[in-house]
PDB file of C-alpha atoms in Angstrom:
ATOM      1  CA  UNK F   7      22.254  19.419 -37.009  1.00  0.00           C
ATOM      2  CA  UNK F   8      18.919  19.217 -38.228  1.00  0.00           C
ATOM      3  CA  UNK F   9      18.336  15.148 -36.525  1.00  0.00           C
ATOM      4  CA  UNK F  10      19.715  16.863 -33.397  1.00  0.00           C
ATOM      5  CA  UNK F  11      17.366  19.083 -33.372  1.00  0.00           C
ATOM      6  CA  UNK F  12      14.451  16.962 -34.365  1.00  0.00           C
ATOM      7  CA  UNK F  13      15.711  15.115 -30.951  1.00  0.00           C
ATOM      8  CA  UNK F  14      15.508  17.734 -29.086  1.00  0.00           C
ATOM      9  CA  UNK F  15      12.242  18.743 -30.175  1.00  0.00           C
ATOM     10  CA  UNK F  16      10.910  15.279 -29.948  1.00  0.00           C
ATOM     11  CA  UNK F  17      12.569  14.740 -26.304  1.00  0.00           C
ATOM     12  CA  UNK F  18      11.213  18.734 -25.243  1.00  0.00           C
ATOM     13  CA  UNK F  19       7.600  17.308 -26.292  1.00  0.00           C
ATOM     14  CA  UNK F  20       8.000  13.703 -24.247  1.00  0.00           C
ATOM     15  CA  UNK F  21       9.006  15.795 -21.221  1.00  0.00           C
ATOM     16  CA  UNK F  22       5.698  18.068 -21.534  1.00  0.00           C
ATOM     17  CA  UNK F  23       3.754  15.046 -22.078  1.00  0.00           C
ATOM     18  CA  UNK F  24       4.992  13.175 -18.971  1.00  0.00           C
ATOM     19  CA  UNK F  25       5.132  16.110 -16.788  1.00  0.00           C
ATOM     20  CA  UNK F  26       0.946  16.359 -17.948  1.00  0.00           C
ATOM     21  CA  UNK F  27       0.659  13.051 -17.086  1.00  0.00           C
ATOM     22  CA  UNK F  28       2.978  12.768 -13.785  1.00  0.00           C
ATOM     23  CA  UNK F  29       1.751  16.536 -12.290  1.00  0.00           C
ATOM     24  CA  UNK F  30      -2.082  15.236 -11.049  1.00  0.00           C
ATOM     25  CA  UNK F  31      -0.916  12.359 -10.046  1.00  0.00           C
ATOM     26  CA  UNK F  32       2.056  13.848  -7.956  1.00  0.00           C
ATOM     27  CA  UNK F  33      -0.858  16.635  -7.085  1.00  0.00           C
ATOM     28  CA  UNK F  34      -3.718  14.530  -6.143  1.00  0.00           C
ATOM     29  CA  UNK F  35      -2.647  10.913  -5.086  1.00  0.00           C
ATOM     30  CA  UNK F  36      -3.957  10.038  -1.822  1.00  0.00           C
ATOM     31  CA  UNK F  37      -2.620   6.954  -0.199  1.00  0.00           C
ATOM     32  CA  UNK F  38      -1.630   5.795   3.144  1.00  0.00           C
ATOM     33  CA  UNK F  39       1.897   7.185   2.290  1.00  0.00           C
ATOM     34  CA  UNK F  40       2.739   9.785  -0.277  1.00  0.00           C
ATOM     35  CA  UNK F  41       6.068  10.690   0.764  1.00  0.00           C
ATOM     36  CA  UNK F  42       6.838  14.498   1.501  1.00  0.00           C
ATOM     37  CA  UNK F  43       7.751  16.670  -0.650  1.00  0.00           C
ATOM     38  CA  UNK F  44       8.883  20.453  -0.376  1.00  0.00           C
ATOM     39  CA  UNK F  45       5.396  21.361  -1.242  1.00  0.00           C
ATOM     40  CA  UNK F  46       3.829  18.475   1.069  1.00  0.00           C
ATOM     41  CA  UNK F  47       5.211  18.014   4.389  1.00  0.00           C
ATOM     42  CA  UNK F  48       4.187  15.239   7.135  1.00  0.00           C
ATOM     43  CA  UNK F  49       1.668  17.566   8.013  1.00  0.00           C
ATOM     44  CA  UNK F  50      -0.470  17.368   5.222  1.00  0.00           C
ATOM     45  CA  UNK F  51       0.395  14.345   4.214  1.00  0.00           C
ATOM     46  CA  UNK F  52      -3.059  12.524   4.592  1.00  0.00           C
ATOM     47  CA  UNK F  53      -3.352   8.807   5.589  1.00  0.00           C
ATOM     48  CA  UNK F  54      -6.846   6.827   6.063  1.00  0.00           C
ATOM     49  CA  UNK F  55      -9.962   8.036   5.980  1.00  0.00           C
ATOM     50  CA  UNK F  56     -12.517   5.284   8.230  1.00  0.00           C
ATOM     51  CA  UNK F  57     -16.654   5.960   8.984  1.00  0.00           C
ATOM     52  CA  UNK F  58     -18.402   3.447  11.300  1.00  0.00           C
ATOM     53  CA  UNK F  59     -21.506   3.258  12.919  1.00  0.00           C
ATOM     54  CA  UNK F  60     -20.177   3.915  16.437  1.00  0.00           C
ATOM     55  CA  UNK F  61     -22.777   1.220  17.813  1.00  0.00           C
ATOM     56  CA  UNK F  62     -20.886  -1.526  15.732  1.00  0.00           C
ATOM     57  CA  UNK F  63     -17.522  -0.650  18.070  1.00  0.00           C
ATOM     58  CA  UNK F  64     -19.240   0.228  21.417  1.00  0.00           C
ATOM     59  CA  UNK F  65     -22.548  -1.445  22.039  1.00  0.00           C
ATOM     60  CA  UNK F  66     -23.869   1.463  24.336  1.00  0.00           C
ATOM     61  CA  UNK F  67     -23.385   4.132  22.333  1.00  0.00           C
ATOM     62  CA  UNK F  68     -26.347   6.435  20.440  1.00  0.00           C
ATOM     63  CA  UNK F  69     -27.918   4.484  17.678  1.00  0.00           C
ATOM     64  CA  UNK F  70     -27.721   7.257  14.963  1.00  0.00           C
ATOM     65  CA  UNK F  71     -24.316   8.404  15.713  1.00  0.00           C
ATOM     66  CA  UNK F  72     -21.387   7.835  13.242  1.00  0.00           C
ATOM     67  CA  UNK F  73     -17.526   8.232  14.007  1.00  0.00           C
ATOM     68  CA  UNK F  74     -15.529  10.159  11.771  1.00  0.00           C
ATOM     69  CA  UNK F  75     -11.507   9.598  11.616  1.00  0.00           C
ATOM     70  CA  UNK F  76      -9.134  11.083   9.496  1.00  0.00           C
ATOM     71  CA  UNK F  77      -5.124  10.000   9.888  1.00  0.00           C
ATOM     72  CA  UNK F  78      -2.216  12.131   9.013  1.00  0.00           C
ATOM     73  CA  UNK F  79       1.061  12.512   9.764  1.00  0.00           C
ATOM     74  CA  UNK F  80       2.745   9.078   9.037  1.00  0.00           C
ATOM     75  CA  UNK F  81       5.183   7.117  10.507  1.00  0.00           C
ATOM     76  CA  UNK F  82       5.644   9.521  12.932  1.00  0.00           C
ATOM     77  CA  UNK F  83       7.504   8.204  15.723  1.00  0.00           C
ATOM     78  CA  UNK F  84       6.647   7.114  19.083  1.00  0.00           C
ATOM     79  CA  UNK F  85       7.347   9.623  21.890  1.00  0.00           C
ATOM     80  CA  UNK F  86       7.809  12.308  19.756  1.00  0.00           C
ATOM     81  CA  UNK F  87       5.229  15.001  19.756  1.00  0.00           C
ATOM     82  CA  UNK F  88       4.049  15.819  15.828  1.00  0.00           C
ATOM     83  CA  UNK F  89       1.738  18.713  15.102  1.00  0.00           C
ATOM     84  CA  UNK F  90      -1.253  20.040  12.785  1.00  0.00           C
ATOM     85  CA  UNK F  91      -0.477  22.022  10.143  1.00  0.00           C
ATOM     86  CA  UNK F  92      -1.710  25.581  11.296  1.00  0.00           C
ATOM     87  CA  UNK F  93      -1.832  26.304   7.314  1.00  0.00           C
ATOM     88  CA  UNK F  94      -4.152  24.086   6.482  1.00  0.00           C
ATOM     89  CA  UNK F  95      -7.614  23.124   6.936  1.00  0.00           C
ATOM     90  CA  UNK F  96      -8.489  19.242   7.415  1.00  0.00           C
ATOM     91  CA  UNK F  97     -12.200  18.676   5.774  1.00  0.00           C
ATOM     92  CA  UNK F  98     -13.919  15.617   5.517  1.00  0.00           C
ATOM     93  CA  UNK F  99     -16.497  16.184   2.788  1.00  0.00           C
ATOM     94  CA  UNK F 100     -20.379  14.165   3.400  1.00  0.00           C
ATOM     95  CA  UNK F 101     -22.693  13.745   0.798  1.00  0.00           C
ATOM     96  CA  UNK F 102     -25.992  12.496   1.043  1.00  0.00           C
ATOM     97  CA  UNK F 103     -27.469   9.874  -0.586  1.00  0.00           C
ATOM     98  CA  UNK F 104     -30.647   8.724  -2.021  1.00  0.00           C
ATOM     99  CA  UNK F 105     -29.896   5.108  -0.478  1.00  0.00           C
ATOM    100  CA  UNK F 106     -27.689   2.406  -0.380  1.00  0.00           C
ATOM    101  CA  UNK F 107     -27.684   1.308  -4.165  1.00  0.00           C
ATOM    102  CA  UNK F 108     -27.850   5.147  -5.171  1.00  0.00           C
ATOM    103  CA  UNK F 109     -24.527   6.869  -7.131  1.00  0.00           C
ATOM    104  CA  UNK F 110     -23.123   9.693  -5.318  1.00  0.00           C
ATOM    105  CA  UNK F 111     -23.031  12.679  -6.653  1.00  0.00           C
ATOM    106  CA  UNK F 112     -19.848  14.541  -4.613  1.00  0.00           C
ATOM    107  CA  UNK F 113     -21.653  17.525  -3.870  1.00  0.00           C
ATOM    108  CA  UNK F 114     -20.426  18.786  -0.556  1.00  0.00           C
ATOM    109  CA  UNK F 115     -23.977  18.508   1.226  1.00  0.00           C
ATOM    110  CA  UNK F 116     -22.025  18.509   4.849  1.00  0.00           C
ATOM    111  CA  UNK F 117     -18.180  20.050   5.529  1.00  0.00           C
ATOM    112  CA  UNK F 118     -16.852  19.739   8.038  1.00  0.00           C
ATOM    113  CA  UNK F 119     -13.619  21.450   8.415  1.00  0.00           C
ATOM    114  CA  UNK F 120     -10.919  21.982  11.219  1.00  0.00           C
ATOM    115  CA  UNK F 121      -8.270  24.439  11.662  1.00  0.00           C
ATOM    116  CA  UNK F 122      -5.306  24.663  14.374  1.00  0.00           C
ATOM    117  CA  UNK F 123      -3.498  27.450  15.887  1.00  0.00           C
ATOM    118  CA  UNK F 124       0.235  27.029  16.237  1.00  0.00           C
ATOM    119  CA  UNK F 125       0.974  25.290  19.695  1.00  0.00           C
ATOM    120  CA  UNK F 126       1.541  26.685  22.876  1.00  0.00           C
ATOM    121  CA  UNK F 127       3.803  26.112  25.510  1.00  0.00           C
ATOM    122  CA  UNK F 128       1.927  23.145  27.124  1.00  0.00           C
ATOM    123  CA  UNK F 129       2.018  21.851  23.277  1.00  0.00           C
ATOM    124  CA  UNK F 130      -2.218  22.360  22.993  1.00  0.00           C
ATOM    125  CA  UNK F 131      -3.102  23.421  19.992  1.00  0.00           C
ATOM    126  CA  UNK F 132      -6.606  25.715  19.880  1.00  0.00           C
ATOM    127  CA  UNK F 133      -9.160  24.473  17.018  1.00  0.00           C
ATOM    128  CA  UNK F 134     -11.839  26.219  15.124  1.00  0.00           C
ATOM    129  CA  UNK F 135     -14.655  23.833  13.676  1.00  0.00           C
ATOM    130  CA  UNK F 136     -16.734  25.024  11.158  1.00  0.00           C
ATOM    131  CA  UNK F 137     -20.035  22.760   9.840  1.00  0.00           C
ATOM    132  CA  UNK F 138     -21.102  23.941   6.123  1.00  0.00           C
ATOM    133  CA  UNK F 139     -24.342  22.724   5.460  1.00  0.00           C
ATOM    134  CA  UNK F 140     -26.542  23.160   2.450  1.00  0.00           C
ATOM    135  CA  UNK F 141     -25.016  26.382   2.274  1.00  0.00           C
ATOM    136  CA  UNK F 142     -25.240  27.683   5.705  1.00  0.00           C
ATOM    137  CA  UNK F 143     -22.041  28.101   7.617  1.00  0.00           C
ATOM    138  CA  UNK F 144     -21.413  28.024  11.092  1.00  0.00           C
ATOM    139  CA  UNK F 145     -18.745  27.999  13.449  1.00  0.00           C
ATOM    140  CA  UNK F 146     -16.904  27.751  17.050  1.00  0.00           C
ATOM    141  CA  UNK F 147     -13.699  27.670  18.777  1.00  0.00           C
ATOM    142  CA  UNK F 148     -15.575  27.001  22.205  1.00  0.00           C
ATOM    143  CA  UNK F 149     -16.447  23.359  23.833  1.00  0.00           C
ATOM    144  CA  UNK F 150     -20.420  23.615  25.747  1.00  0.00           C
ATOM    145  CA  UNK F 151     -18.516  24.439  28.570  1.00  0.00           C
ATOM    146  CA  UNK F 152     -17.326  27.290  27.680  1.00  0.00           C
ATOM    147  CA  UNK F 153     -13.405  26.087  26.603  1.00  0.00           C
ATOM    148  CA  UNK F 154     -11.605  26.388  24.348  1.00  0.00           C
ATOM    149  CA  UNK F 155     -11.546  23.433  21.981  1.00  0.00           C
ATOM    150  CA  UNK F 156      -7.979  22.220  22.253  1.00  0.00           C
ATOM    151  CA  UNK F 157      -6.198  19.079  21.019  1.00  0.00           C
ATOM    152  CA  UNK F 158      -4.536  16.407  22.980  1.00  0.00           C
ATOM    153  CA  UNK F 159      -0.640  16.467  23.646  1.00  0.00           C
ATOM    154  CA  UNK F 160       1.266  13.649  24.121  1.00  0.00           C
ATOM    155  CA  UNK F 161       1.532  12.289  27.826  1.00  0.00           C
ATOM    156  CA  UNK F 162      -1.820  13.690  28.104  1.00  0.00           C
ATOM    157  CA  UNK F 163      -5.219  12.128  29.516  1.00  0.00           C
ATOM    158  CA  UNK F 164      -7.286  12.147  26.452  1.00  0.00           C
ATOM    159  CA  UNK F 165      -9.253  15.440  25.723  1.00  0.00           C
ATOM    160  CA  UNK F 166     -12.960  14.587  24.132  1.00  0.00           C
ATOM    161  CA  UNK F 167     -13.997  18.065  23.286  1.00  0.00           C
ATOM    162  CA  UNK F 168     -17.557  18.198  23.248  1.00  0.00           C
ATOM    163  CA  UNK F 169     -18.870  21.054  21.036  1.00  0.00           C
ATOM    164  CA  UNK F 170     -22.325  22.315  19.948  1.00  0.00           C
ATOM    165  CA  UNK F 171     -22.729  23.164  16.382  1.00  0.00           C
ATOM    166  CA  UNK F 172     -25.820  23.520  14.400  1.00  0.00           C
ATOM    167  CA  UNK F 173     -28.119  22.639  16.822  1.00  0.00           C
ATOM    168  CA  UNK F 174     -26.376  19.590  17.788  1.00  0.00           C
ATOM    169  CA  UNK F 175     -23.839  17.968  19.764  1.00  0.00           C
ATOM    170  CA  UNK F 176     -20.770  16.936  18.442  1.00  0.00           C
ATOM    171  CA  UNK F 177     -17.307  15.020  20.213  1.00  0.00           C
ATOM    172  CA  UNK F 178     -14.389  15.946  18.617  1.00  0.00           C
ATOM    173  CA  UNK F 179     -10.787  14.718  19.368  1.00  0.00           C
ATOM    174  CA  UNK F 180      -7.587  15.291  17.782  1.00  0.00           C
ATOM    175  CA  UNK F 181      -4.123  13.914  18.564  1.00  0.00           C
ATOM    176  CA  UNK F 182      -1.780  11.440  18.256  1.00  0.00           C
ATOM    177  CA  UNK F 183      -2.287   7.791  17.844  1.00  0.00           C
ATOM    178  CA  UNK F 184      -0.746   4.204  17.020  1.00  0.00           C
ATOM    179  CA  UNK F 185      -1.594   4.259  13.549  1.00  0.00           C
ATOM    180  CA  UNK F 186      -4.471   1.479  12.931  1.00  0.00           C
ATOM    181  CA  UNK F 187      -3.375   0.590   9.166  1.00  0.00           C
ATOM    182  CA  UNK F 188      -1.946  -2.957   8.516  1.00  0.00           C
ATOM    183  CA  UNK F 189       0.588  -3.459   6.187  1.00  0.00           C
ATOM    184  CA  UNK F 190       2.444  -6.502   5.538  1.00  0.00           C
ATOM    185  CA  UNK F 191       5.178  -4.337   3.136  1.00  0.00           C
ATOM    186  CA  UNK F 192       8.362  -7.045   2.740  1.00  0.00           C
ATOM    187  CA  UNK F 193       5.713  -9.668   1.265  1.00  0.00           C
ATOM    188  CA  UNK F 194       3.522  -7.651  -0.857  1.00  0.00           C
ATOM    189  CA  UNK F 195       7.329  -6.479  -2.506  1.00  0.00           C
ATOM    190  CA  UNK F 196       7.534 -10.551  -3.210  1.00  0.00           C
ATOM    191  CA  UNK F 197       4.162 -11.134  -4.331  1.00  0.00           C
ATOM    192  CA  UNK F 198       4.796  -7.803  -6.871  1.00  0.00           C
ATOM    193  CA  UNK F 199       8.066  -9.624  -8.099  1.00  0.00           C
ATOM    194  CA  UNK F 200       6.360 -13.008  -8.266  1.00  0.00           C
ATOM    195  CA  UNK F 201       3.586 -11.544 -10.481  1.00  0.00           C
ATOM    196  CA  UNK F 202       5.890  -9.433 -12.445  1.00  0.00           C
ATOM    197  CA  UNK F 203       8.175 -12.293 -13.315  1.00  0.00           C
ATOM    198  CA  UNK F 204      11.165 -11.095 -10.759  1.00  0.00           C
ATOM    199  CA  UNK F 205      10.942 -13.782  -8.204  1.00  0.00           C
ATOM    200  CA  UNK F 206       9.186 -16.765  -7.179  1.00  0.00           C
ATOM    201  CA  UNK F 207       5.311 -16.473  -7.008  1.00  0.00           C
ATOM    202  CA  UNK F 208       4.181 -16.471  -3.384  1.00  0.00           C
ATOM    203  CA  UNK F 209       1.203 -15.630  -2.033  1.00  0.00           C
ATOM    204  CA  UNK F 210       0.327 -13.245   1.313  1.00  0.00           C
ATOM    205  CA  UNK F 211       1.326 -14.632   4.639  1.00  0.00           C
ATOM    206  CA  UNK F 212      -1.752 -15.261   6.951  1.00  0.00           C
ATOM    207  CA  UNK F 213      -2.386 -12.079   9.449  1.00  0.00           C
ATOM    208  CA  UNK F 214      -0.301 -13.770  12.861  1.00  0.00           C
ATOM    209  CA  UNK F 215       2.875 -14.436  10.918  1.00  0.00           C
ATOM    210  CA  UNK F 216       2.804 -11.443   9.139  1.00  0.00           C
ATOM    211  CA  UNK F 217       4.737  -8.163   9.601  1.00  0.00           C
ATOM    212  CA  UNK F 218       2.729  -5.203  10.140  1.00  0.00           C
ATOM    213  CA  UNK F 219       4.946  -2.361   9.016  1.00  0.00           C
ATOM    214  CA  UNK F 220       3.189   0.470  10.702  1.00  0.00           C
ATOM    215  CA  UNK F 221       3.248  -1.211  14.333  1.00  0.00           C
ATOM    216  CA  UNK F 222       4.929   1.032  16.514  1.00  0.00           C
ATOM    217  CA  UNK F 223       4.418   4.343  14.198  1.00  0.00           C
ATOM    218  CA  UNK F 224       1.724   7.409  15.511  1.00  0.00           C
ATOM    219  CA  UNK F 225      -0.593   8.921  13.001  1.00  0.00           C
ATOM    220  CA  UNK F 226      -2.232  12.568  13.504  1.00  0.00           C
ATOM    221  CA  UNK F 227      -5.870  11.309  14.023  1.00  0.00           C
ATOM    222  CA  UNK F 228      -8.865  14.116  14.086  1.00  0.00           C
ATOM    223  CA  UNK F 229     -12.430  11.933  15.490  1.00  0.00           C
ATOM    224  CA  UNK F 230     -15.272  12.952  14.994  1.00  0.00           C
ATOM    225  CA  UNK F 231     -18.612  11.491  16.774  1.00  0.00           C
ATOM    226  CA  UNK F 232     -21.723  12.927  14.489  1.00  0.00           C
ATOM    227  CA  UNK F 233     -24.897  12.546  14.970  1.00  0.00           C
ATOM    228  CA  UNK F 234     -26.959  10.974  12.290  1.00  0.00           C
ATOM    229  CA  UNK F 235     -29.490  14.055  12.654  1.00  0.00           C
ATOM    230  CA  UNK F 236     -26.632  16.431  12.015  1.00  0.00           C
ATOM    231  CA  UNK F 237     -25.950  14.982   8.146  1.00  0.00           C
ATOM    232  CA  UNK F 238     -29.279  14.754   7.197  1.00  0.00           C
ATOM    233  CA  UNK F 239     -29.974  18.224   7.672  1.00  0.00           C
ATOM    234  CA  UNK F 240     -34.188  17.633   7.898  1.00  0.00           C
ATOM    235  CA  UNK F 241     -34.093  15.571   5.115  1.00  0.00           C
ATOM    236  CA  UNK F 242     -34.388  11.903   6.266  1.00  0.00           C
ATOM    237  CA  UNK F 243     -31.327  10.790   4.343  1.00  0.00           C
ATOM    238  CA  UNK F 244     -29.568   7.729   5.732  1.00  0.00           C
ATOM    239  CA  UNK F 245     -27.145   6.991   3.655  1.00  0.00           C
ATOM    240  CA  UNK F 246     -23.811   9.109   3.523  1.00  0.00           C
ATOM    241  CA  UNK F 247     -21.179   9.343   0.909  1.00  0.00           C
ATOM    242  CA  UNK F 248     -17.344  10.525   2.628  1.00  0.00           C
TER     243      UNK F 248
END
């Protein structure tokens, strides 16, 4: 009696230990894919986070403007519409940076956060943006025309929702789109069994014969087009940590 309970003791202290160990990581993962779960649906389930210099993509565009794009809701399928969460808020978090070979710190310098209503009949969904910055919060619900800023529904021209916040001029979008991520799945299973000893070692099959396993799947993609101006905030930064 006393070895059983020994094992039961020693088996109640391995299940706290990997329940320590499993809960952050079950908590705070962040891939292109977590899964849902009943306290996680699709969405909240966060994707890909990309920043570009818009110039790089579109030659004619504003030299100190950056694009913003944060993916949700995956392998959501085609003609099917898929909403925001109207309990959440989506933030992408900027901090600024002494320069290019400097360590950021991941203080929230600029947030910029985004919050839906539930959808209406038309499926639009109304959106709040709120810029905190050094402190100093602001927010809108209204594009410079006087709108409301809305998202795009499916079978929908594209809605670019220009919106003024903190003295500047912002483009926001949000909707659904092909999701962008490539994934050759099948093979990277084979190269993991190669390397782990559970089948032949192969390498990764060039990009035109491979098998991109998020083609035809829709993510939830909010777009952001900020200008440079807005980040820094007066102080001259040019380099941005998101």
């Amino acid at each position: 009696m006393k070895l059983k309970h020994t094992v039961r003791r020693s088996l109640l202290i391995l299940e706290v230990v990997l329940l320590a160990m499993l809960t952050p990581a079950i908590i705070g993962a962040s891939d292109h894919d977590d899964g849902e779960v009943d306290t996680k649906g699709r969405a909240v389930n966060l994707t890909d986070l990309y920043v570009f210099r818009e110039q790089d993509q579109n030659p004619g565009a504003g030299q100190g403007d950056l694009v913003f794009i944060m993916n949700s809701s995956p392998r959501s399928l085609a003609r099917y519409q898929y909403y925001f969460s109207p309990n959440a808020l989506y933030q992408f978090h900027v901090t600024q940076v002494a320069d290019v070979n400097g360590t950021p710190t991941g203080q929230g310098d600029v947030i910029l956060r985004f919050a839906f209503s539930p959808p209406n009949e038309r499926g639009l969904q109304a959106i709040t943006v709120t810029a905190i910055r050094n402190g100093v919060t602001t927010t809108t619900t209204t594009t410079t025309g006087g709108g409301p800023i809305v998202t795009t529904p499916l079978n929908n021209n594209t809605i670019a929702n220009t919106v003024s916040l903190g003295g500047a001029n912002l483009t926001v979008f949000a909707g659904l789109r092909e999701d962008p991520f490539f994934f050759d799945v099948e093979q990277y299973f084979r190269v993991r069994a190669g390397l782990l000893g559970g089948g032949p070692k192969v390498g990764f099959r060039s990009p035109d014969q491979a098998i991109d396993f998020t083609k035809g799947y829709n993510v939830n993609a909010i777009a952001v087009r900020v200008p440079r101006a807005f980040l820094q905030g007066g102080t001259g930064t040019n380099t941005f940590d998101v």
